[in-house]
Amino acid sequence: MDTGDKVWEVFVQKKGGQPFKHAGSCHGYDKKMAIQNARDLYTRRGEGRALWVVPADAIVSVPFDEEDAYFDPGDDKVYRHATFYKIPDGVNYL
Amino acid sequence: MKISIEKSEARFLLRLADTSTILGQRLAEMCSRGPILEEDIALSNISLDLFGRAEELYKLICTIENASYSPDDLVFRRNEREYFNLKLVEQPNDDFAWVIARQFMHDIYAKAVFSQLVNSKNSELAGLAAKVLKEIKYSYIHSKDWMERLGLGTEESNTRLQRAVDHLMKYVEEIFMFDAVDQENLADCALIHTTWENDFNQTLAACNLVRKPVMPLTMRDYRDGFHSEHLGTMLSVMQYLPRAYPDAKW
C-alpha cells in the first residue's frame, strides 16, 4: 500500500458522453482513498455520474514565471484566426 | 409528552429510526474533528444520510400510528428509556478507530436488514429501503476500507482498532436476540445474524484483528429501552434547545 499523503486533481463528468471537467483537488494516500474522498467532496449534490482522480504531480503545466513567453506571442496575431476567408454562399456550418 | 407506539410495524421501525438518529448524532459530533478534511466531510455525509433515513422512518411511524405527534417530537421529546436504538451506536467517539469499528459493525447489520425490507409488503417502506440500501452500500465500502487501513496499517493503528473492537463487541450480542416484533417484520432474522457473523469474522481475519470472547453480561435489552451510560448525556445535549425553548423556530 502506498504511504504518504498526496494531492489529486478531481474531474467530474456530469452525464455519460460529456467531457470530464476539472472540479478541484483532494488529498489521499492512494487511488482508492483519493476516489472516495473526491466522491465525498465533489459529488454530494448530484454534480456527476463519473469521476476521475489524477495524481497532481502527473499533470504537467506551463511554469508560472514563463507565462509571458508561452502565451503573449499569440495575443497580437489575429491573422492566425481563420476569419479572413469569405464564406461561400450555401455553406451553413463553418 | 406521552408518546405511545403500539403497532408491531411501528415499534420495529422505531428501532431502526432511533438507531439511525443516534448514530447520525455521534457522527455529527465528529464534524470538525475528523483526522483530515476529506474524512471529516465523509463522516458528515454519512451522518446526514442517517438523519435523512431516520426522518423518513419516523414519518412512516407517524402514518402507521395515525399519530398526533411529529417526527420532531419523536426525536426531541422522548427520554432515554423511550429510545430504542442499538447500544452499539451510542458508544462514544473515543478515537477514530472507535468511529470506524462502530460504523462497520452497524453497516453490515443495516445492509442485511434493509436488504430484506426491500421486499416489504408496505410499498412505502420497500421504496425507502431500496433508496437507503444504496447509501448503506457506500457507507459499508467506506467503513470496511478504513478497517483494512487501520488493521493493516501500523502497529499503533492496529492496536487502537483492536481496542475499539474489544470494547464494542459487548454490544453486539443483543442485536441478534430477536423478539416477536423483529420476527414479524423481517423475512429471515437468522439470515441477518449469519450474514453479519460471516462478514465480520472474514473482515477481522483479513485485517489482522482477533475476536475475543465476550464475558457474560447483565445488560438488559435495548428493545425494552435499556441503554449504556452514554445515551442520557447524549440526549441532554441533542435535546437541549427544543426542551429549553419549546417554541423556538428556525
CSV table of C-alpha atoms in Angstrom, one decimal:
chain,number,residue,atom,x,y,z
A,1,MET,CA,0.0,0.0,0.0
A,2,ASP,CA,1.2,3.5,-0.9
A,3,THR,CA,2.2,5.6,2.1
A,4,GLY,CA,2.2,9.3,2.3
A,5,ASP,CA,-0.3,11.9,1.6
A,6,LYS,CA,-0.7,13.1,-2.0
A,7,VAL,CA,-2.7,15.7,-3.8
A,8,TRP,CA,-5.0,14.5,-6.5
A,9,GLU,CA,-6.8,16.5,-9.2
A,10,VAL,CA,-10.5,15.7,-9.5
A,11,PHE,CA,-12.5,15.6,-12.7
A,12,VAL,CA,-16.3,15.2,-12.8
A,13,GLN,CA,-18.5,14.1,-15.7
A,14,LYS,CA,-22.0,15.3,-15.4
A,15,LYS,CA,-23.5,12.8,-17.8
A,16,GLY,CA,-22.3,10.0,-19.9
A,17,GLY,CA,-20.8,11.3,-23.2
A,18,GLN,CA,-19.9,14.7,-21.8
A,19,PRO,CA,-16.4,15.8,-21.2
A,20,PHE,CA,-14.8,15.5,-17.7
A,21,LYS,CA,-14.4,18.9,-16.1
A,22,HIS,CA,-11.8,19.8,-13.5
A,23,ALA,CA,-13.6,20.3,-10.2
A,24,GLY,CA,-10.8,20.8,-7.8
A,25,SER,CA,-8.4,18.8,-5.8
A,26,CYS,CA,-8.4,16.5,-2.8
A,27,HIS,CA,-6.0,14.6,-0.6
A,28,GLY,CA,-5.5,10.8,-0.5
A,29,TYR,CA,-2.9,8.2,0.4
A,30,ASP,CA,-3.7,6.0,-2.6
A,31,LYS,CA,-6.0,5.7,-5.5
A,32,LYS,CA,-8.8,4.1,-3.5
A,33,MET,CA,-8.8,6.8,-0.8
A,34,ALA,CA,-8.5,9.5,-3.4
A,35,ILE,CA,-11.6,8.4,-5.4
A,36,GLN,CA,-13.6,8.1,-2.2
A,37,ASN,CA,-12.6,11.5,-1.0
A,38,ALA,CA,-13.3,13.0,-4.4
A,39,ARG,CA,-16.8,11.4,-4.3
A,40,ASP,CA,-17.5,12.9,-0.9
A,41,LEU,CA,-16.1,16.4,-1.7
A,42,TYR,CA,-17.4,16.9,-5.2
A,43,THR,CA,-20.4,14.8,-6.0
A,44,ARG,CA,-22.6,15.2,-2.9
A,45,ARG,CA,-25.2,17.2,-4.7
A,46,GLY,CA,-25.7,15.2,-7.9
A,47,GLU,CA,-22.8,17.0,-9.7
A,48,GLY,CA,-21.9,14.0,-11.7
A,49,ARG,CA,-22.1,10.3,-12.6
A,50,ALA,CA,-18.5,9.6,-13.2
A,51,LEU,CA,-15.2,10.7,-11.6
A,52,TRP,CA,-11.5,10.7,-12.4
A,53,VAL,CA,-8.7,11.4,-10.0
A,54,VAL,CA,-5.2,12.0,-11.3
A,55,PRO,CA,-2.1,12.5,-9.1
A,56,ALA,CA,-1.4,16.2,-9.2
A,57,ASP,CA,2.2,15.6,-10.0
A,58,ALA,CA,1.2,13.7,-13.1
A,59,ILE,CA,-0.2,16.9,-14.6
A,60,VAL,CA,2.4,18.9,-16.5
A,61,SER,CA,1.8,22.7,-16.6
A,62,VAL,CA,3.5,25.7,-18.0
A,63,PRO,CA,5.7,27.2,-15.4
A,64,PHE,CA,4.0,30.3,-13.9
A,65,ASP,CA,7.1,32.5,-14.5
A,66,GLU,CA,7.2,31.6,-18.2
A,67,GLU,CA,3.6,32.5,-18.8
A,68,ASP,CA,4.6,35.6,-20.9
A,69,ALA,CA,7.0,33.7,-23.1
A,70,TYR,CA,4.4,30.9,-23.8
A,71,PHE,CA,1.3,32.9,-24.4
A,72,ASP,CA,2.0,36.6,-25.2
A,73,PRO,CA,3.2,36.0,-28.7
A,74,GLY,CA,-0.2,34.7,-29.6
A,75,ASP,CA,-2.0,37.8,-28.5
A,76,ASP,CA,-1.4,40.2,-31.4
A,77,LYS,CA,-1.7,37.7,-34.3
A,78,VAL,CA,-5.3,38.0,-35.3
A,79,TYR,CA,-4.4,36.6,-38.7
A,80,ARG,CA,-4.0,33.2,-37.1
A,81,HIS,CA,-7.7,33.0,-36.7
A,82,ALA,CA,-9.5,31.7,-39.8
A,83,THR,CA,-11.7,34.8,-40.0
A,84,PHE,CA,-10.3,36.4,-43.3
A,85,TYR,CA,-11.9,34.0,-45.6
A,86,LYS,CA,-15.1,34.8,-47.5
A,87,ILE,CA,-17.6,32.1,-46.7
A,88,PRO,CA,-19.2,30.9,-49.9
A,89,ASP,CA,-22.9,31.0,-50.1
A,90,GLY,CA,-24.7,27.9,-49.2
A,91,VAL,CA,-22.2,26.8,-46.6
A,92,ASN,CA,-24.3,26.6,-43.4
A,93,TYR,CA,-21.9,25.1,-41.0
A,94,LEU,CA,-18.5,26.5,-40.7
B,1,MET,CA,-45.3,14.4,26.3
B,2,LYS,CA,-46.7,10.9,26.2
B,3,ILE,CA,-45.8,9.2,23.1
B,4,SER,CA,-47.2,5.7,22.7
B,5,ILE,CA,-46.4,3.4,19.8
B,6,GLU,CA,-48.5,0.3,19.7
B,7,LYS,CA,-48.4,-1.4,16.3
B,8,SER,CA,-45.8,-4.0,15.7
B,9,GLU,CA,-44.6,-2.5,12.4
B,10,ALA,CA,-44.2,1.0,14.0
B,11,ARG,CA,-42.3,-0.5,17.0
B,12,PHE,CA,-40.0,-2.2,14.7
B,13,LEU,CA,-39.4,0.8,12.5
B,14,LEU,CA,-38.8,2.9,15.7
B,15,ARG,CA,-35.8,0.7,16.5
B,16,LEU,CA,-34.3,1.3,13.1
B,17,ALA,CA,-35.1,5.0,13.2
B,18,ASP,CA,-33.6,5.6,16.6
B,19,THR,CA,-30.5,3.6,15.7
B,20,SER,CA,-30.1,5.9,12.7
B,21,THR,CA,-30.7,9.1,14.7
B,22,ILE,CA,-28.3,8.2,17.4
B,23,LEU,CA,-25.5,7.1,15.1
B,24,GLY,CA,-26.1,10.2,13.0
B,25,GLN,CA,-25.7,12.3,16.1
B,26,ARG,CA,-22.5,10.5,17.1
B,27,LEU,CA,-21.1,11.1,13.6
B,28,ALA,CA,-22.3,14.8,13.7
B,29,GLU,CA,-20.1,15.2,16.8
B,30,MET,CA,-17.1,14.3,14.6
B,31,CYS,CA,-17.8,17.4,12.4
B,32,SER,CA,-14.6,19.5,12.5
B,33,ARG,CA,-12.8,16.6,14.4
B,34,GLY,CA,-12.1,14.2,11.5
B,35,PRO,CA,-8.5,13.2,11.0
B,36,ILE,CA,-8.3,15.0,7.7
B,37,LEU,CA,-10.6,17.4,6.0
B,38,GLU,CA,-11.8,14.9,3.4
B,39,GLU,CA,-12.6,12.3,6.0
B,40,ASP,CA,-14.4,14.9,8.1
B,41,ILE,CA,-16.7,15.6,5.2
B,42,ALA,CA,-17.2,11.9,4.5
B,43,LEU,CA,-18.3,11.3,8.1
B,44,SER,CA,-20.7,14.3,7.9
B,45,ASN,CA,-22.1,13.0,4.7
B,46,ILE,CA,-22.9,9.6,6.3
B,47,SER,CA,-24.3,11.5,9.3
B,48,LEU,CA,-26.7,13.4,7.0
B,49,ASP,CA,-27.7,10.2,5.3
B,50,LEU,CA,-28.6,8.7,8.7
B,51,PHE,CA,-30.7,11.7,9.7
B,52,GLY,CA,-32.5,11.6,6.4
B,53,ARG,CA,-33.2,7.9,6.8
B,54,ALA,CA,-34.4,8.4,10.4
B,55,GLU,CA,-36.8,11.2,9.4
B,56,GLU,CA,-38.4,9.1,6.6
B,57,LEU,CA,-38.8,6.2,9.1
B,58,TYR,CA,-40.3,8.5,11.7
B,59,LYS,CA,-42.7,9.8,9.1
B,60,LEU,CA,-43.8,6.2,8.3
B,61,ILE,CA,-44.2,5.5,12.0
B,62,CYS,CA,-46.5,8.6,12.4
B,63,THR,CA,-48.5,7.4,9.4
B,64,ILE,CA,-48.9,3.9,10.7
B,65,GLU,CA,-49.8,5.0,14.2
B,66,ASN,CA,-52.1,7.8,12.8
B,67,ALA,CA,-50.2,9.9,15.3
B,68,SER,CA,-50.8,13.3,16.8
B,69,TYR,CA,-47.0,13.7,17.3
B,70,SER,CA,-44.4,14.6,14.6
B,71,PRO,CA,-41.0,13.2,13.8
B,72,ASP,CA,-39.5,16.2,15.7
B,73,ASP,CA,-41.5,15.2,18.8
B,74,LEU,CA,-40.2,11.7,18.5
B,75,VAL,CA,-36.6,12.9,18.4
B,76,PHE,CA,-36.7,15.7,20.8
B,77,ARG,CA,-39.4,14.8,23.3
B,78,ARG,CA,-38.6,11.3,24.3
B,79,ASN,CA,-36.4,10.3,27.2
B,80,GLU,CA,-33.7,7.8,27.4
B,81,ARG,CA,-35.9,4.9,28.3
B,82,GLU,CA,-38.2,5.7,25.4
B,83,TYR,CA,-35.4,5.3,22.9
B,84,PHE,CA,-34.9,2.0,21.2
B,85,ASN,CA,-31.6,2.3,19.4
B,86,LEU,CA,-28.9,-0.4,19.5
B,87,LYS,CA,-26.4,0.2,22.4
B,88,LEU,CA,-23.6,-0.2,19.8
B,89,VAL,CA,-24.4,3.1,18.1
B,90,GLU,CA,-24.5,5.2,21.3
B,91,GLN,CA,-20.9,4.3,22.2
B,92,PRO,CA,-18.7,7.4,22.2
B,93,ASN,CA,-16.2,8.6,19.6
B,94,ASP,CA,-13.2,7.7,21.8
B,95,ASP,CA,-10.9,7.9,18.8
B,96,PHE,CA,-11.1,7.4,15.1
B,97,ALA,CA,-10.7,3.7,15.4
B,98,TRP,CA,-13.9,3.6,17.5
B,99,VAL,CA,-15.8,5.6,14.9
B,100,ILE,CA,-14.8,3.2,12.2
B,101,ALA,CA,-15.3,-0.1,14.1
B,102,ARG,CA,-18.7,1.1,15.3
B,103,GLN,CA,-19.7,2.2,11.8
B,104,PHE,CA,-18.5,-1.1,10.2
B,105,MET,CA,-20.4,-3.2,12.8
B,106,HIS,CA,-23.5,-1.1,12.1
B,107,ASP,CA,-23.2,-1.1,8.4
B,108,ILE,CA,-23.1,-4.9,8.0
B,109,TYR,CA,-26.1,-5.1,10.2
B,110,ALA,CA,-28.0,-2.4,8.4
B,111,LYS,CA,-27.2,-3.8,5.0
B,112,ALA,CA,-28.6,-7.2,6.0
B,113,VAL,CA,-31.8,-5.6,7.5
B,114,PHE,CA,-32.6,-3.2,4.6
B,115,SER,CA,-31.9,-6.0,2.0
B,116,GLN,CA,-34.9,-7.7,3.5
B,117,LEU,CA,-37.1,-4.7,3.8
B,118,VAL,CA,-36.8,-4.1,0.1
B,119,ASN,CA,-39.4,-6.8,-0.2
B,120,SER,CA,-41.7,-5.4,2.5
B,121,LYS,CA,-45.4,-5.6,1.9
B,122,ASN,CA,-45.6,-1.9,2.9
B,123,SER,CA,-44.7,-0.3,-0.5
B,124,GLU,CA,-43.6,2.9,1.1
B,125,LEU,CA,-41.1,1.1,3.3
B,126,ALA,CA,-40.0,-1.1,0.3
B,127,GLY,CA,-39.3,2.1,-1.7
B,128,LEU,CA,-37.4,3.7,1.1
B,129,ALA,CA,-35.4,0.6,1.7
B,130,ALA,CA,-34.2,0.5,-1.9
B,131,LYS,CA,-33.0,4.1,-1.6
B,132,VAL,CA,-31.4,3.5,1.8
B,133,LEU,CA,-29.6,0.4,0.6
B,134,LYS,CA,-27.5,2.4,-1.8
B,135,GLU,CA,-26.4,4.8,1.0
B,136,ILE,CA,-25.6,1.9,3.2
B,137,LYS,CA,-23.6,0.1,0.5
B,138,TYR,CA,-21.4,3.2,0.1
B,139,SER,CA,-21.0,3.6,3.9
B,140,TYR,CA,-20.1,0.0,4.0
B,141,ILE,CA,-17.4,0.4,1.4
B,142,HIS,CA,-16.0,3.3,3.3
B,143,SER,CA,-16.0,1.7,6.8
B,144,LYS,CA,-14.6,-1.6,5.5
B,145,ASP,CA,-11.9,0.3,3.7
B,146,TRP,CA,-10.8,2.0,6.9
B,147,MET,CA,-11.0,-1.3,8.8
B,148,GLU,CA,-8.3,-2.6,6.4
B,149,ARG,CA,-6.3,0.6,6.5
B,150,LEU,CA,-6.2,0.7,10.3
B,151,GLY,CA,-6.0,-3.0,10.8
B,152,LEU,CA,-3.1,-3.5,8.3
B,153,GLY,CA,-1.6,0.0,8.9
B,154,THR,CA,0.9,0.5,11.7
B,155,GLU,CA,1.2,-1.3,15.0
B,156,GLU,CA,-0.4,1.8,16.6
B,157,SER,CA,-3.4,1.8,14.3
B,158,ASN,CA,-3.9,-2.0,14.7
B,159,THR,CA,-3.7,-1.7,18.5
B,160,ARG,CA,-6.2,1.1,18.6
B,161,LEU,CA,-8.7,-0.7,16.2
B,162,GLN,CA,-8.4,-3.9,18.2
B,163,ARG,CA,-9.1,-2.0,21.4
B,164,ALA,CA,-12.2,-0.4,19.8
B,165,VAL,CA,-13.4,-3.8,18.6
B,166,ASP,CA,-12.9,-5.4,22.0
B,167,HIS,CA,-15.0,-2.7,23.6
B,168,LEU,CA,-17.8,-2.7,21.1
B,169,MET,CA,-18.1,-6.5,20.9
B,170,LYS,CA,-20.0,-6.2,24.2
B,171,TYR,CA,-22.9,-4.5,22.4
B,172,VAL,CA,-23.2,-6.9,19.6
B,173,GLU,CA,-24.9,-9.9,21.2
B,174,GLU,CA,-28.2,-8.1,21.8
B,175,ILE,CA,-28.5,-7.1,18.2
B,176,PHE,CA,-29.4,-10.7,17.4
B,177,MET,CA,-31.6,-11.5,20.3
B,178,PHE,CA,-34.6,-11.1,18.0
B,179,ASP,CA,-38.0,-10.8,19.6
B,180,ALA,CA,-41.5,-11.3,18.3
B,181,VAL,CA,-41.6,-7.8,16.8
B,182,ASP,CA,-38.5,-8.4,14.8
B,183,GLN,CA,-39.7,-11.8,13.7
B,184,GLU,CA,-43.0,-10.3,12.4
B,185,ASN,CA,-41.3,-7.6,10.4
B,186,LEU,CA,-38.2,-9.3,9.0
B,187,ALA,CA,-38.4,-12.1,6.5
B,188,ASP,CA,-35.4,-14.0,7.9
B,189,CYS,CA,-33.9,-12.9,11.3
B,190,ALA,CA,-31.5,-15.9,11.4
B,191,LEU,CA,-30.1,-14.9,8.0
B,192,ILE,CA,-29.2,-11.4,9.3
B,193,HIS,CA,-27.2,-13.0,12.1
B,194,THR,CA,-25.3,-15.4,9.9
B,195,THR,CA,-24.6,-12.7,7.3
B,196,TRP,CA,-23.3,-10.5,10.0
B,197,GLU,CA,-21.1,-13.1,11.6
B,198,ASN,CA,-19.6,-14.2,8.2
B,199,ASP,CA,-18.8,-10.8,7.1
B,200,PHE,CA,-17.4,-9.6,10.4
B,201,ASN,CA,-15.3,-12.7,11.0
B,202,GLN,CA,-13.8,-12.6,7.5
B,203,THR,CA,-13.1,-8.9,7.8
B,204,LEU,CA,-11.4,-9.3,11.1
B,205,ALA,CA,-9.2,-12.1,9.8
B,206,ALA,CA,-8.3,-10.1,6.7
B,207,CYS,CA,-7.4,-7.1,8.8
B,208,ASN,CA,-5.1,-8.8,11.3
B,209,LEU,CA,-7.6,-8.4,14.1
B,210,VAL,CA,-8.9,-11.0,16.6
B,211,ARG,CA,-12.3,-11.6,18.0
B,212,LYS,CA,-12.0,-12.2,21.7
B,213,PRO,CA,-14.7,-13.9,23.7
B,214,VAL,CA,-17.1,-11.6,25.5
B,215,MET,CA,-17.8,-12.1,29.2
B,216,PRO,CA,-21.4,-12.9,30.0
B,217,LEU,CA,-23.1,-9.6,30.6
B,218,THR,CA,-26.1,-8.5,32.7
B,219,MET,CA,-27.1,-5.6,30.4
B,220,ARG,CA,-30.7,-5.6,29.5
B,221,ASP,CA,-32.2,-5.4,26.1
B,222,TYR,CA,-32.3,-2.2,24.0
B,223,ARG,CA,-35.7,-3.4,22.8
B,224,ASP,CA,-37.0,-2.6,26.3
B,225,GLY,CA,-35.4,0.8,26.3
B,226,PHE,CA,-32.3,-0.1,28.3
B,227,HIS,CA,-29.0,1.7,27.4
B,228,SER,CA,-25.4,2.1,28.4
B,229,GLU,CA,-24.4,5.1,30.4
B,230,HIS,CA,-23.8,7.2,27.3
B,231,LEU,CA,-27.2,7.7,25.8
B,232,GLY,CA,-28.5,10.0,28.6
B,233,THR,CA,-25.7,12.6,28.3
B,234,MET,CA,-26.0,12.4,24.5
B,235,LEU,CA,-29.7,13.2,24.6
B,236,SER,CA,-29.3,16.0,27.0
B,237,VAL,CA,-27.0,17.8,24.5
B,238,MET,CA,-29.1,16.8,21.5
B,239,GLN,CA,-32.4,17.8,23.0
B,240,TYR,CA,-31.3,20.9,25.0
B,241,LEU,CA,-32.5,23.6,22.6
B,242,PRO,CA,-36.1,22.3,21.9
B,243,ARG,CA,-36.5,21.4,25.6
B,244,ALA,CA,-35.3,24.8,26.8
B,245,TYR,CA,-37.2,26.8,24.1
B,246,PRO,CA,-40.1,24.7,23.1
B,247,ASP,CA,-41.5,27.4,20.8
B,248,ALA,CA,-38.1,28.0,19.0
B,249,LYS,CA,-38.4,28.3,15.3
B,250,TRP,CA,-35.7,28.2,12.6
